[in-house]
Coordinates of C-alpha atoms and ligand atoms in Angstrom, one line a residue:
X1 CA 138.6 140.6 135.9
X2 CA 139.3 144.4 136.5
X3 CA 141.7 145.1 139.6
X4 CA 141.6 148.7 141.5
X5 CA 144.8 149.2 140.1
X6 CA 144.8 147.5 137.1
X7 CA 147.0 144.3 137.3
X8 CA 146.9 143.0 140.7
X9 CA 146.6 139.1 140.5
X10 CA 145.2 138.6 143.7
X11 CA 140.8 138.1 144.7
X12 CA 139.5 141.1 146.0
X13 CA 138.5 140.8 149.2
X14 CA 134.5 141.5 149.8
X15 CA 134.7 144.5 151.9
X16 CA 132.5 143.2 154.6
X17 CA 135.3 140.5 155.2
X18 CA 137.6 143.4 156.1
X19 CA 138.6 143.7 159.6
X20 CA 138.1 147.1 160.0
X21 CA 137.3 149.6 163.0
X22 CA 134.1 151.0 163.8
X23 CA 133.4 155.0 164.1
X24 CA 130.1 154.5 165.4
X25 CA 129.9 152.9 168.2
X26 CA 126.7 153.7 170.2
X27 CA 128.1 154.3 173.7
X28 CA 130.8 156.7 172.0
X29 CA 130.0 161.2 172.3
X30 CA 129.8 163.1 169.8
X31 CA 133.2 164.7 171.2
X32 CA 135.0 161.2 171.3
X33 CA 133.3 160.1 167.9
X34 CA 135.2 162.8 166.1
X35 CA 138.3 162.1 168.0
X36 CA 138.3 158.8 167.3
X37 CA 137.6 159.4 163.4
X38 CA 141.0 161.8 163.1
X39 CA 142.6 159.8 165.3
X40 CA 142.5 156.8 162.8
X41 CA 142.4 158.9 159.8
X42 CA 146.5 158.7 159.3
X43 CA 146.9 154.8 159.3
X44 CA 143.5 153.7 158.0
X45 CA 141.9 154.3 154.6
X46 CA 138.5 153.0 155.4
X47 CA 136.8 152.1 158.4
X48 CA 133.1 151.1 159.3
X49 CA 130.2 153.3 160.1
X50 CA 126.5 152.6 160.8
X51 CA 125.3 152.2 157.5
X52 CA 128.5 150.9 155.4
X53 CA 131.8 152.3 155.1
X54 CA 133.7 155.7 155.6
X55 CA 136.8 156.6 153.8
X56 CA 139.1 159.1 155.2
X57 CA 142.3 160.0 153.1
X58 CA 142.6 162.6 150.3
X59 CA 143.6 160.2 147.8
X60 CA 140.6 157.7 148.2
X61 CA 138.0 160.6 148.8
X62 CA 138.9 162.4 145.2
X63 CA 139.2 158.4 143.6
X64 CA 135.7 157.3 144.9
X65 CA 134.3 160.8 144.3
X66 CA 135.9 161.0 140.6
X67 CA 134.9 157.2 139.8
X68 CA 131.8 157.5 138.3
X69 CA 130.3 154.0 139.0
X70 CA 130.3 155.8 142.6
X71 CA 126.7 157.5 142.4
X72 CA 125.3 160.1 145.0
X73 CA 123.4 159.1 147.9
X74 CA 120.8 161.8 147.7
X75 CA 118.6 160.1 145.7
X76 CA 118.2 157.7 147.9
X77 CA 117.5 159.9 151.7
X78 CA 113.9 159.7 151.2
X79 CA 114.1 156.0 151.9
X80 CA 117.2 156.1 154.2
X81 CA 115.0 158.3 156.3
X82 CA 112.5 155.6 156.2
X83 CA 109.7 157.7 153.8
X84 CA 107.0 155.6 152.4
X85 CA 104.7 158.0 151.7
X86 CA 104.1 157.0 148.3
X87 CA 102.9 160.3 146.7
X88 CA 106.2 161.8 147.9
X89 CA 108.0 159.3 146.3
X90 CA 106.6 159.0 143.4
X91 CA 106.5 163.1 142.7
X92 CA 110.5 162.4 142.7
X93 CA 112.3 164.9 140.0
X94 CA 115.2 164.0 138.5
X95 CA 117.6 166.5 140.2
X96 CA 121.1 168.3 139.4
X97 CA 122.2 166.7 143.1
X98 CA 121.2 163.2 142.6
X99 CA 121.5 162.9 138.3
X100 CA 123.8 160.6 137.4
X101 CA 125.5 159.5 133.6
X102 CA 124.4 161.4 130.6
X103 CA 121.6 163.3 132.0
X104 CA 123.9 164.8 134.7
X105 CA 126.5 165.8 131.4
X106 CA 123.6 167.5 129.9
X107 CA 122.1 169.1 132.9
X108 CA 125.4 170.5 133.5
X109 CA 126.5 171.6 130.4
X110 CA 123.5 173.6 130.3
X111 CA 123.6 175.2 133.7
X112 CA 127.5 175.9 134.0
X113 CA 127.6 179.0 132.3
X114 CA 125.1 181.0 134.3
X115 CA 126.9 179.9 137.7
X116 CA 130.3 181.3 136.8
X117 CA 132.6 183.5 138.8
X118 CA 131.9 186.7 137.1
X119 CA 128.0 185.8 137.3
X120 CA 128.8 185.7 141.1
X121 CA 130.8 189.1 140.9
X122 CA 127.5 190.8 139.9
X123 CA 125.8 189.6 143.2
X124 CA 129.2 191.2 145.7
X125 CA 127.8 194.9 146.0
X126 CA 124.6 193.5 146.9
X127 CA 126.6 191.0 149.1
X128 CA 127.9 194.1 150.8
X129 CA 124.6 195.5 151.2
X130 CA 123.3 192.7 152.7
X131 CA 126.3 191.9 155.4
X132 CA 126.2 195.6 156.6
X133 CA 122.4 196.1 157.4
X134 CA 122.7 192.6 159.5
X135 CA 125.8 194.6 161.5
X136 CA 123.8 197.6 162.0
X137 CA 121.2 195.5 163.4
X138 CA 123.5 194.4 166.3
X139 CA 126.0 196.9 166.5
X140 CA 124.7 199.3 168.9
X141 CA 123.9 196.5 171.4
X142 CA 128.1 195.4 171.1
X143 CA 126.3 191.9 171.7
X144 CA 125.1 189.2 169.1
X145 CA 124.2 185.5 168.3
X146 CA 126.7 185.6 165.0
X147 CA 124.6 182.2 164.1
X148 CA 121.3 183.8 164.7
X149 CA 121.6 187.6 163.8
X150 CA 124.0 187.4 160.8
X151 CA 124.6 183.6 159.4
X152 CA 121.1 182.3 159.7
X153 CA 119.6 185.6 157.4
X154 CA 122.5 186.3 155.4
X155 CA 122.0 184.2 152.5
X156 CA 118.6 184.0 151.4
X157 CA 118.2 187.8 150.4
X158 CA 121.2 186.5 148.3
X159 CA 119.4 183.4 146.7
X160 CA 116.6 185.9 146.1
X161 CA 118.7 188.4 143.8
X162 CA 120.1 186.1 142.0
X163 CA 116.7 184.4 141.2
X164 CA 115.4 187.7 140.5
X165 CA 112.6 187.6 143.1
X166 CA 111.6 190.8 144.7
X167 CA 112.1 191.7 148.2
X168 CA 108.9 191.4 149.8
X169 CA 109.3 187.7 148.6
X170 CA 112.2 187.3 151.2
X171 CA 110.0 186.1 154.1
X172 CA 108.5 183.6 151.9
X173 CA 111.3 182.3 150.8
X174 CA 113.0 181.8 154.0
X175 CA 110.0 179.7 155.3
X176 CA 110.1 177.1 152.2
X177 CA 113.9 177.0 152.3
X178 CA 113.3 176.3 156.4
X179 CA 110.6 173.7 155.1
X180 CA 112.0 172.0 152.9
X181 CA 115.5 171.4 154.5
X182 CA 113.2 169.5 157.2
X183 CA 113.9 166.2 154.5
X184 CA 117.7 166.8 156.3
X185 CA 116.4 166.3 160.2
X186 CA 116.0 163.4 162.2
X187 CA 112.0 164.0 163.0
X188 CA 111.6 163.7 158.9
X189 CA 108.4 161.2 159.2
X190 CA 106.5 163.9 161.3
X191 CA 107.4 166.6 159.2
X192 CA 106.4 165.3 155.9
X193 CA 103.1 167.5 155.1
X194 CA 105.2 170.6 155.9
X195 CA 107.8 169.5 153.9
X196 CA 105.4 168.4 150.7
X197 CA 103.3 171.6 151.5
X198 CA 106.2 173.9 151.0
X199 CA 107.6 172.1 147.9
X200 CA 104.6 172.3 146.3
X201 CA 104.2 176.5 147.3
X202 CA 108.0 176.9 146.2
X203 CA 106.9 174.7 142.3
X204 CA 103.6 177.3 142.2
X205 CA 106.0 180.4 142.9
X206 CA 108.7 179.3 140.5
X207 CA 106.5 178.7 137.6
X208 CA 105.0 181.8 138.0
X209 CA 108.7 183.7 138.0
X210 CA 109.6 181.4 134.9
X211 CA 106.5 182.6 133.0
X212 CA 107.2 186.3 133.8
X213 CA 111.3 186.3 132.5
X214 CA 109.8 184.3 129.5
X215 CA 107.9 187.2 128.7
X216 CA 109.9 190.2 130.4
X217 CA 113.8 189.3 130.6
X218 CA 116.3 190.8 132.9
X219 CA 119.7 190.5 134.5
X220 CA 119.0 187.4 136.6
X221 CA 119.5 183.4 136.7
X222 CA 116.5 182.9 135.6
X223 CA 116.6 184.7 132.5
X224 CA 120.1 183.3 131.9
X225 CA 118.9 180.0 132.9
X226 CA 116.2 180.1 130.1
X227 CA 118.2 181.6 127.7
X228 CA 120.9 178.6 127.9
X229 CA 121.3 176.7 125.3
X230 CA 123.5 174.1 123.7
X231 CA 123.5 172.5 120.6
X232 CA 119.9 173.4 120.1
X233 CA 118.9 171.9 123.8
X234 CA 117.5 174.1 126.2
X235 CA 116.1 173.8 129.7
X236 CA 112.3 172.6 130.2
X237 CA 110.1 174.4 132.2
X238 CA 110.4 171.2 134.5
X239 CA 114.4 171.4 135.0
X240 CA 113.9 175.1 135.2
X241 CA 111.8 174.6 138.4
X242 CA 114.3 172.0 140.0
X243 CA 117.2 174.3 138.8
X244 CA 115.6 176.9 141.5
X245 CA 115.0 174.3 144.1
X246 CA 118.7 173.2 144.2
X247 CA 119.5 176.4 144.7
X248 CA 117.9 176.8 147.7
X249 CA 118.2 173.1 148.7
X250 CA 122.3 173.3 148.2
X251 CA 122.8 177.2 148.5
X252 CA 121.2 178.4 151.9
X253 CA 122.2 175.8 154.8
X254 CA 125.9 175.4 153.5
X255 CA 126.9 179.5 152.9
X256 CA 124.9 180.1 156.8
X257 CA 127.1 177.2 158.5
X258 CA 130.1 177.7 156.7
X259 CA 129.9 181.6 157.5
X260 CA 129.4 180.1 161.3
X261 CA 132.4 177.7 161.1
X262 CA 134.7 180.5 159.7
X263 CA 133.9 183.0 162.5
X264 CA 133.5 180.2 165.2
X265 CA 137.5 179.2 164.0
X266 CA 138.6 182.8 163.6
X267 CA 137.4 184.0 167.1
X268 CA 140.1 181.5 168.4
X269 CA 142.8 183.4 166.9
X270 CA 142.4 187.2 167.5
X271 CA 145.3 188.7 165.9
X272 CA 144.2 186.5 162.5
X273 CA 141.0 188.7 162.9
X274 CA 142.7 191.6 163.4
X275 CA 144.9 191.2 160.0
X276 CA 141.7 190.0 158.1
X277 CA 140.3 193.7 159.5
X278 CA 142.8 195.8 158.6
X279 CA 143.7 193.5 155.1
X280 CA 140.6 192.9 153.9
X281 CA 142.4 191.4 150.5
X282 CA 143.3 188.3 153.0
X283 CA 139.6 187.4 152.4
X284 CA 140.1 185.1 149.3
X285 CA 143.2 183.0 151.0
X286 CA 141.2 182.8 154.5
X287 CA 138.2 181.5 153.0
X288 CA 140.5 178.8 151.5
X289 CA 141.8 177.8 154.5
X290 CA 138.8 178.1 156.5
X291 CA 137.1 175.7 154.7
X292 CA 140.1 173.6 154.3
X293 CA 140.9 173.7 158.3
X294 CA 137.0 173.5 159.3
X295 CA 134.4 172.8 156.6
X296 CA 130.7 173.0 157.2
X297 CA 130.1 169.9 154.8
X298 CA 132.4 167.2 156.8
X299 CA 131.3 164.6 154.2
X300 CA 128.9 163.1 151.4
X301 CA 127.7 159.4 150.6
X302 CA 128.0 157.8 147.6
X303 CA 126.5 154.2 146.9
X304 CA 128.0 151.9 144.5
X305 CA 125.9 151.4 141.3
X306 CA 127.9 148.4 140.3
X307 CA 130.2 145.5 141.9
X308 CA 133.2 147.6 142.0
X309 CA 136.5 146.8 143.0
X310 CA 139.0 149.6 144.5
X311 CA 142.2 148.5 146.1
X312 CA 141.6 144.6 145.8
X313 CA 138.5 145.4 148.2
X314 CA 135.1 144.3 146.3
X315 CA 132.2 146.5 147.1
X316 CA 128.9 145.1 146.4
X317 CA 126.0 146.4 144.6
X318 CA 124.4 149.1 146.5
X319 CA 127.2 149.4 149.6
X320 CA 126.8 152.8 151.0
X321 CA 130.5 154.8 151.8
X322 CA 131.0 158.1 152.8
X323 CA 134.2 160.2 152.2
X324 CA 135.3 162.1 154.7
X325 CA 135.6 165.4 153.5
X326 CA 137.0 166.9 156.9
X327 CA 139.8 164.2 157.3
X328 CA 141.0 164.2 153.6
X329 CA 141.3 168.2 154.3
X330 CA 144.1 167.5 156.9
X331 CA 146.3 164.6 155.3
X332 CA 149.4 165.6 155.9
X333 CA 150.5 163.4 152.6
X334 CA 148.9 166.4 151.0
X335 CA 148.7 169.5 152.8
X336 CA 152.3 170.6 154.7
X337 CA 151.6 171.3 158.6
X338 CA 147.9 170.3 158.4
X339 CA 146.9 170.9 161.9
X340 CA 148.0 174.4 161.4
X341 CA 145.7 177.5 160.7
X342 CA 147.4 180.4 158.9
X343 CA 145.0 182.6 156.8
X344 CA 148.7 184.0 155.9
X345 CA 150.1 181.3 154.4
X346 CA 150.9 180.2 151.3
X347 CA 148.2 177.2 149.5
X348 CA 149.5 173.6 149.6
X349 CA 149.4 172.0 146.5
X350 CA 145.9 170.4 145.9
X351 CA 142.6 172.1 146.9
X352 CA 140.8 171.4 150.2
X353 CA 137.6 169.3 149.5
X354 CA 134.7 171.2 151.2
X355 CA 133.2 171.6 147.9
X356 CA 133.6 168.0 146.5
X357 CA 134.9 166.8 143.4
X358 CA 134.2 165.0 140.5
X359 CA 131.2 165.2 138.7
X360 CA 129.0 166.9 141.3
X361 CA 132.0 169.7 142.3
X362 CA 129.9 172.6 144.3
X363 CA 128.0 174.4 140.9
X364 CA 127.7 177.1 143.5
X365 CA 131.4 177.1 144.5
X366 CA 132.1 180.9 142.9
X367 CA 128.5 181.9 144.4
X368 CA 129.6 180.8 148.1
X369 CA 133.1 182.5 148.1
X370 CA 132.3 185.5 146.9
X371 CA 129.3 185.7 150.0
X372 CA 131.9 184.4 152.3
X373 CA 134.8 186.4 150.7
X374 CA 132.6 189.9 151.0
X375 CA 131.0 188.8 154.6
X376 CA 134.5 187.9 156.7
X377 CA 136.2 191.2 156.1
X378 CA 133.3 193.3 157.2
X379 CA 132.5 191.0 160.3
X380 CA 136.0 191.8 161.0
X381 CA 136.2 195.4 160.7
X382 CA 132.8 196.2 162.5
X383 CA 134.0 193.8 165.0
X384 CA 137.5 193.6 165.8
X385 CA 137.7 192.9 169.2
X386 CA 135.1 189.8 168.9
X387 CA 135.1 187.6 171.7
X388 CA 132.9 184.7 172.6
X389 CA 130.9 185.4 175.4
X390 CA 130.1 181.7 176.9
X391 CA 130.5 179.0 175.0
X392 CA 129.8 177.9 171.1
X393 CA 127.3 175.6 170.7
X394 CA 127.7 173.4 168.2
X395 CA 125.4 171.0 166.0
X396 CA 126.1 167.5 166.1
X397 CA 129.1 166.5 164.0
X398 CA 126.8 163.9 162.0
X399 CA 124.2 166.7 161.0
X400 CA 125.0 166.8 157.2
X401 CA 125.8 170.3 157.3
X402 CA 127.6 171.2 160.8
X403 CA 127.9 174.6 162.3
X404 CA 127.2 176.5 165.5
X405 CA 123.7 176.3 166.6
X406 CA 124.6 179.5 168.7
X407 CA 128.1 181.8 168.4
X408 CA 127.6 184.2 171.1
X409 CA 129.7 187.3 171.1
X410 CA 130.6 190.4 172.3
X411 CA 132.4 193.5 170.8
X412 CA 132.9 197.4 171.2
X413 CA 129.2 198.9 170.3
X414 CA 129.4 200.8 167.1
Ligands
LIG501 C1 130.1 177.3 151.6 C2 129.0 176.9 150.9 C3 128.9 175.7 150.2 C4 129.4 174.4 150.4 C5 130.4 174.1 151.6 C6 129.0 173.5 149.4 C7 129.3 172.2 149.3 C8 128.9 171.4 148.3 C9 129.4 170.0 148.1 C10 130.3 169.3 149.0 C11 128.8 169.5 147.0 C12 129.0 168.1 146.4 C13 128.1 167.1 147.1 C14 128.3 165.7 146.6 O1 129.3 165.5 145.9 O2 127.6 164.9 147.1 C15 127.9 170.6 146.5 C16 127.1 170.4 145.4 C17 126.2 171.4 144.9 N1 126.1 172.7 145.4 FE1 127.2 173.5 146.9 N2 128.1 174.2 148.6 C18 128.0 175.5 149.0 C19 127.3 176.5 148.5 C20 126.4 176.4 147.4 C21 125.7 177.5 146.8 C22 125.7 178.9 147.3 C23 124.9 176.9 145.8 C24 123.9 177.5 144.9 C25 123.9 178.6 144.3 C26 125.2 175.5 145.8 C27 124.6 174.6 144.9 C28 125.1 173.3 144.7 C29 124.5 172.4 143.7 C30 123.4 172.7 142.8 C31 125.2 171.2 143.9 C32 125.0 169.9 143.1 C33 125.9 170.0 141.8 C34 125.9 168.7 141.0 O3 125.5 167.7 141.6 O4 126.3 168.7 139.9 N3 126.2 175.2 146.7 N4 128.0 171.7 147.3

């Protein structure tokens, strides 16, 4: 019998025997959940949640997220959601998210090239472009929703660009990305036609924009994304299509709340602005630690494809755990001073987890800092005396990608 760590003698344990603590306890707020979760995060490595398990320390977030009998949950929302609708179901594509084994290998071997840094690189003057008109917007007024006005718009002209469809298309876009996040919200039974009706708008428009760079190439990931090839495999028109919809399915929510959490954290530490301002080659490091200290994606589910057996604990067939991104990012087995946030300092020895790892590692990680790395120091220059004006209000700390719902602010009218 295999052992988590090779050569212990003892029986595993079946997880469910465990006596563990619960995170999710119905009577708890969203305030005390969270407490409780970092408050148990130093001396526990797993505890219970609603649905299975959560683990909470570096060390056992990169194993089960590296182990590759560990497969992604996204496959399965449609049912965790409770969807029986069975055309939905059964109109299912194999996606980049949610492939698993060889066909995620060969998915990803095709793709990687065309998401590398210096792809990104070509979209930062754009980036620029895009960051400042959303400024000018506000900045006579001196007063702005940074959620609403800049984070919410900012990235799908990006998506757009890099797709290579044209600005009037932005609006368009915009609603189907809206649309077909919905599969994300609680209300997901009610909103299934809008969802369905947008996918299949956003299949019809990709298509179309496939055909075209078949026949008319140009400098975009489209073209690129045909043009891939590897040992004589390419792309079918098919994975082409679901190519563009995780894009927009893992490219828009994450950038718009992550850009949300990073001014949200950095309007709680003025003269950290201020530097970022007047030192706008800071931006790299404090997007870093940003993301380290306060991640929009505070975790991701995996489901066990196999009896597997981690740390003399036996996890059945199908048991659900989630790794707790936001907790492994403030072990302070891994990262010195943890609680501490210094967009000054120097990097800790392993990278912070807000883009995953293993197998399904972010494919848009360069894409993301670069928007995040060109946005901050702008925000920050146009707006150096930020202050919140109220309060942030934040999204639930279960919503699968968390940010502020609204950032209020105020600053000198420009
Ligand atoms: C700050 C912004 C972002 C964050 C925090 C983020 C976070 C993540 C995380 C945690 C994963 C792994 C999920 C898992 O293991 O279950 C992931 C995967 C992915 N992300 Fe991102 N992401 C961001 C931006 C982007 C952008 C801009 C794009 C597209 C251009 C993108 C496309 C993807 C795709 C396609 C995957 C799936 C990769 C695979 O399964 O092989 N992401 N992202």
């Amino acid at each position: 019998m295999l052992y988590g760590d090779g050569m212990s003698p003892t029986t595993p344990t079946v997880v469910s025997d465990l006596d563990l603590p619960s995170i999710d306890a119905p009577e708890l707020t969203d305030g005390e959940r969270q407490a409780l979760v970092a408050s148990l995060a130093p001396d526990h490595w797993i505890v219970r949640n609603a649905i299975g398990y959560t683990v909470l320390q570096y060390a056992d977030v990169v194993a089960v997220l590296r182990d590759k009998r560990w497969h992604s949950a996204t496959s399965k929302i449609p049912e965790m959601m409770g969807i029986t609708d069975r055309e939905f179901l059964d109109n299912r594509r194999v996606s980049i998210l949610s492939a698993e084994g060889d066909v995620h290998t060969r998915l990803r071997r095709l793709v990687a090239k065309s998401f590398s840094p210096r792809s990104a690189d070509r979209l930062r003057p754009f980036m620029r472009e895009v960051v400042t008109d959303l400024v000018d917007g506000v900045a006579a007024t001196g007063r702005a929703d940074i959620a609403a006005d800049i984070c919410e718009p900012y990235p799908i002209p990006i998506i757009c660009e890099l797709l290579g469809a044209p600005r009037d298309d932005w609006q368009l876009f915009s609603r189907w990305a809206e649309d077909v996040l919905r599969i994300f919200n609680g209300n997901v039974l009610e909103e299934l036609d809008v969802i369905k009706a947008a996918r299949a708008e956003l299949d019809e428009y990709s298509r179309g924009l496939i055909a075209d760079r078949r026949n008319d190439p140009r400098d975009d990931l489209i073209t690129d994304l045909i043009a891939a090839e590897e040992a004589g495999d390419r792309l079918s028109t098919d994975e082409l299509v679901m190519m563009v919809d995780a894009v927009i399915v893992g490219g828009t929510d994450t950038t718009r709340n992550q850009l949300g959490c990073a001014v949200g954290l950095l309007s709680g530490y003025p003269e950290q602005w201020k530097l970022l301002a007047e030192q706008p080659e800071l931006a790299p490091r404090a997007v870093e630690e940003t993301m380290r200290y306060f991640g929009a994606v505070r975790g991701t589910a995996r489901f066990a494809s196999e009896d597997i057996v981690y740390r003399d604990v036996r996890f059945p067939a199908g048991t659900v755990v989630m790794t707790s991104l936001a907790t492994a990012n403030r072990d302070s087995s891994v990262f010195d001073d943890p609680g501490t946030f210094d967009i000054t300092s120097e990097p800790s020895g392993q990278p912070h987890l807000t883009f995953g790892s293993g197998i399904h590692y972010c494919l848009g990680a360069a894409l993301a800092r670069a928007e995040l790395q060109e946005a901050l120091p702008i925000l920050a220059r146009r707006m150096p005396d930020l202050a919140v004006d109220g309060e942030i209000e934040w999204k639930p700390s279960t919503t699968a990608i968390f940010g502020p719902a609204h950032l209020p602010v105020t600053f000198t009218p420009s």
